[in-house]
Amino acid sequence: MKNKNKEYLEYRQRKRGKYPVPTADIIIEIDNGFILIERKNPPYGWAIPGGFVNCGESLETAAIREAKEETGLDIENLVQFHTYSEPGRDPRFHTITTVFVAKGVGKPKADSDAKSLKIFNERNLPENFAFDHQKIITDYLRWKKR
């Protein structure tokens, strides 16, 4: 399994080329917590809902679309939180993500490409995060306390 994952990641790096890829992630607040998705595909772990920005799409539109696709939720009160650009933040290739925070409306449901979906808070964080999402959640929790 490990060799297949390595081959997949190398393939993705070759396909993306030499320029950073824009992504949008969205911390969805709901039921006194926030949603994380357990990834079914590599890199594995718990992740903030999000994904790639399509050509012709704004960061805000991408975040709202990804929220709907990955959680089934509508979004209210979208606020830009922070941009993360560390070259090694995604093991597949260099991505630059803009993270948003918003309120989720509806009943969350994991998309078919997710292993599971769960509502977390600062007292019950998972141990295995994907990407740099542990840092993002730590920054978010610090920001919420201000």
mmCIF file of C-alpha atoms in Angstrom:
data_model
loop_
_atom_site.group_PDB
_atom_site.id
_atom_site.type_symbol
_atom_site.label_atom_id
_atom_site.label_comp_id
_atom_site.label_asym_id
_atom_site.label_seq_id
_atom_site.Cartn_x
_atom_site.Cartn_y
_atom_site.Cartn_z
ATOM 1 C CA MET A 1 0.000 0.000 0.000
ATOM 2 C CA LYS A 2 2.841 2.392 0.856
ATOM 3 C CA ASN A 3 4.461 2.021 -2.603
ATOM 4 C CA LYS A 4 1.133 2.731 -4.323
ATOM 5 C CA ASN A 5 0.706 5.891 -2.240
ATOM 6 C CA LYS A 6 4.250 7.018 -3.076
ATOM 7 C CA GLU A 7 3.689 6.347 -6.794
ATOM 8 C CA TYR A 8 0.407 8.266 -6.683
ATOM 9 C CA LEU A 9 2.011 11.276 -4.981
ATOM 10 C CA GLU A 10 4.924 11.294 -7.463
ATOM 11 C CA TYR A 11 2.450 11.135 -10.352
ATOM 12 C CA ARG A 12 0.483 14.089 -8.927
ATOM 13 C CA GLN A 13 3.678 16.143 -8.522
ATOM 14 C CA ARG A 14 4.625 15.555 -12.172
ATOM 15 C CA LYS A 15 1.130 16.523 -13.370
ATOM 16 C CA ARG A 16 1.055 19.835 -11.474
ATOM 17 C CA GLY A 17 4.214 21.358 -12.901
ATOM 18 C CA LYS A 18 6.448 23.921 -11.271
ATOM 19 C CA TYR A 19 3.949 26.530 -10.068
ATOM 20 C CA PRO A 20 2.012 26.587 -6.783
ATOM 21 C CA VAL A 21 -1.626 25.537 -6.976
ATOM 22 C CA PRO A 22 -4.335 27.690 -5.314
ATOM 23 C CA THR A 23 -6.723 26.005 -2.903
ATOM 24 C CA ALA A 24 -9.461 27.177 -0.556
ATOM 25 C CA ASP A 25 -10.259 25.616 2.818
ATOM 26 C CA ILE A 26 -13.199 26.449 5.053
ATOM 27 C CA ILE A 27 -13.558 25.997 8.795
ATOM 28 C CA ILE A 28 -17.276 25.350 9.160
ATOM 29 C CA GLU A 29 -18.626 26.197 12.602
ATOM 30 C CA ILE A 30 -21.646 24.174 13.690
ATOM 31 C CA ASP A 31 -23.099 22.864 16.979
ATOM 32 C CA ASN A 32 -20.453 24.597 19.148
ATOM 33 C CA GLY A 33 -17.637 23.025 17.155
ATOM 34 C CA PHE A 34 -16.222 22.742 13.646
ATOM 35 C CA ILE A 35 -16.252 20.064 10.964
ATOM 36 C CA LEU A 36 -13.291 17.949 9.922
ATOM 37 C CA ILE A 37 -13.304 15.345 7.154
ATOM 38 C CA GLU A 38 -11.413 12.068 7.477
ATOM 39 C CA ARG A 39 -9.757 11.615 4.082
ATOM 40 C CA LYS A 40 -10.286 8.393 2.144
ATOM 41 C CA ASN A 41 -7.406 9.170 -0.245
ATOM 42 C CA PRO A 42 -3.764 10.111 0.363
ATOM 43 C CA PRO A 43 -2.583 12.042 2.162
ATOM 44 C CA TYR A 44 -4.667 10.428 4.895
ATOM 45 C CA GLY A 45 -5.848 12.024 8.117
ATOM 46 C CA TRP A 46 -8.389 14.577 9.307
ATOM 47 C CA ALA A 47 -8.701 17.699 7.175
ATOM 48 C CA ILE A 48 -10.590 20.946 6.964
ATOM 49 C CA PRO A 49 -13.109 20.829 4.087
ATOM 50 C CA GLY A 50 -11.608 22.380 0.991
ATOM 51 C CA GLY A 51 -9.980 21.807 -2.346
ATOM 52 C CA PHE A 52 -8.672 23.230 -5.570
ATOM 53 C CA VAL A 53 -9.861 26.514 -7.045
ATOM 54 C CA ASN A 54 -11.290 26.047 -10.545
ATOM 55 C CA CYS A 55 -10.288 28.357 -13.396
ATOM 56 C CA GLY A 56 -12.634 31.354 -13.434
ATOM 57 C CA GLU A 57 -13.635 30.803 -9.801
ATOM 58 C CA SER A 58 -12.937 33.144 -6.880
ATOM 59 C CA LEU A 59 -11.456 31.860 -3.627
ATOM 60 C CA GLU A 60 -14.746 32.620 -1.855
ATOM 61 C CA THR A 61 -16.798 30.732 -4.436
ATOM 62 C CA ALA A 62 -14.406 27.772 -4.256
ATOM 63 C CA ALA A 63 -14.691 27.635 -0.453
ATOM 64 C CA ILE A 64 -18.501 27.703 -0.584
ATOM 65 C CA ARG A 65 -18.571 25.061 -3.349
ATOM 66 C CA GLU A 66 -16.169 22.767 -1.486
ATOM 67 C CA ALA A 67 -18.213 23.138 1.716
ATOM 68 C CA LYS A 68 -21.378 22.076 -0.122
ATOM 69 C CA GLU A 69 -19.661 19.217 -1.980
ATOM 70 C CA GLU A 70 -17.849 17.785 1.039
ATOM 71 C CA THR A 71 -20.407 18.367 3.815
ATOM 72 C CA GLY A 72 -23.765 19.066 2.154
ATOM 73 C CA LEU A 73 -24.008 22.303 4.147
ATOM 74 C CA ASP A 74 -24.957 25.778 3.045
ATOM 75 C CA ILE A 75 -22.714 28.559 4.339
ATOM 76 C CA GLU A 76 -23.419 31.865 6.099
ATOM 77 C CA ASN A 77 -21.162 34.709 7.239
ATOM 78 C CA LEU A 78 -18.072 33.765 5.234
ATOM 79 C CA VAL A 79 -14.938 35.514 6.561
ATOM 80 C CA GLN A 80 -11.403 35.217 5.218
ATOM 81 C CA PHE A 81 -9.144 33.950 8.011
ATOM 82 C CA HIS A 82 -5.562 33.441 6.800
ATOM 83 C CA THR A 83 -3.399 32.291 3.882
ATOM 84 C CA TYR A 84 -0.900 29.439 4.287
ATOM 85 C CA SER A 85 1.891 29.040 1.739
ATOM 86 C CA GLU A 86 4.663 26.908 3.260
ATOM 87 C CA PRO A 87 5.992 24.924 0.246
ATOM 88 C CA GLY A 88 5.879 21.591 2.126
ATOM 89 C CA ARG A 89 2.354 21.990 3.528
ATOM 90 C CA ASP A 90 0.956 19.476 1.023
ATOM 91 C CA PRO A 91 3.119 16.386 0.333
ATOM 92 C CA ARG A 92 1.745 16.067 -3.213
ATOM 93 C CA PHE A 93 2.902 19.435 -4.557
ATOM 94 C CA HIS A 94 3.210 23.098 -3.614
ATOM 95 C CA THR A 95 -0.199 24.565 -2.749
ATOM 96 C CA ILE A 96 -1.188 27.944 -1.384
ATOM 97 C CA THR A 97 -4.446 27.901 0.540
ATOM 98 C CA THR A 98 -6.676 30.681 1.729
ATOM 99 C CA VAL A 99 -8.689 29.583 4.745
ATOM 100 C CA PHE A 100 -12.163 30.921 5.466
ATOM 101 C CA VAL A 101 -14.406 30.624 8.519
ATOM 102 C CA ALA A 102 -18.201 30.411 8.214
ATOM 103 C CA LYS A 103 -21.344 29.119 9.885
ATOM 104 C CA GLY A 104 -22.755 25.865 8.515
ATOM 105 C CA VAL A 105 -26.497 25.608 7.855
ATOM 106 C CA GLY A 106 -28.204 22.238 7.567
ATOM 107 C CA LYS A 107 -27.316 18.697 8.553
ATOM 108 C CA PRO A 108 -23.728 17.688 7.702
ATOM 109 C CA LYS A 109 -23.176 14.593 5.579
ATOM 110 C CA ALA A 110 -19.819 13.262 4.344
ATOM 111 C CA ASP A 111 -19.277 13.122 0.589
ATOM 112 C CA SER A 112 -18.449 9.794 -1.076
ATOM 113 C CA ASP A 113 -14.715 10.587 -1.254
ATOM 114 C CA ALA A 114 -14.548 11.034 2.543
ATOM 115 C CA LYS A 115 -14.063 8.191 4.995
ATOM 116 C CA SER A 116 -16.091 10.103 7.598
ATOM 117 C CA LEU A 117 -17.129 13.529 8.866
ATOM 118 C CA LYS A 118 -17.143 14.626 12.495
ATOM 119 C CA ILE A 119 -17.741 17.743 14.567
ATOM 120 C CA PHE A 120 -14.774 18.577 16.803
ATOM 121 C CA ASN A 121 -13.971 21.253 19.366
ATOM 122 C CA GLU A 122 -10.775 22.211 21.181
ATOM 123 C CA ARG A 123 -11.331 19.503 23.824
ATOM 124 C CA ASN A 124 -11.619 16.564 21.412
ATOM 125 C CA LEU A 125 -9.180 17.147 18.547
ATOM 126 C CA PRO A 126 -8.020 14.179 16.456
ATOM 127 C CA GLU A 127 -4.407 13.034 16.586
ATOM 128 C CA ASN A 128 -3.747 12.539 12.889
ATOM 129 C CA PHE A 129 -4.241 15.614 10.724
ATOM 130 C CA ALA A 130 -3.602 15.774 6.981
ATOM 131 C CA PHE A 131 -1.485 18.539 5.466
ATOM 132 C CA ASP A 132 -0.763 21.435 7.854
ATOM 133 C CA HIS A 133 -4.323 21.428 9.166
ATOM 134 C CA GLN A 134 -3.291 20.922 12.787
ATOM 135 C CA LYS A 135 -1.447 24.268 12.597
ATOM 136 C CA ILE A 136 -4.444 25.897 10.917
ATOM 137 C CA ILE A 137 -6.838 24.621 13.608
ATOM 138 C CA THR A 138 -4.425 25.723 16.360
ATOM 139 C CA ASP A 139 -4.263 29.209 14.798
ATOM 140 C CA TYR A 140 -8.065 29.283 14.467
ATOM 141 C CA LEU A 141 -8.631 28.291 18.116
ATOM 142 C CA ARG A 142 -6.172 30.972 19.266
ATOM 143 C CA TRP A 143 -7.966 33.534 17.053
ATOM 144 C CA LYS A 144 -11.379 32.546 18.472
ATOM 145 C CA LYS A 145 -10.187 33.262 22.029
ATOM 146 C CA ARG A 146 -9.284 36.876 21.228
#
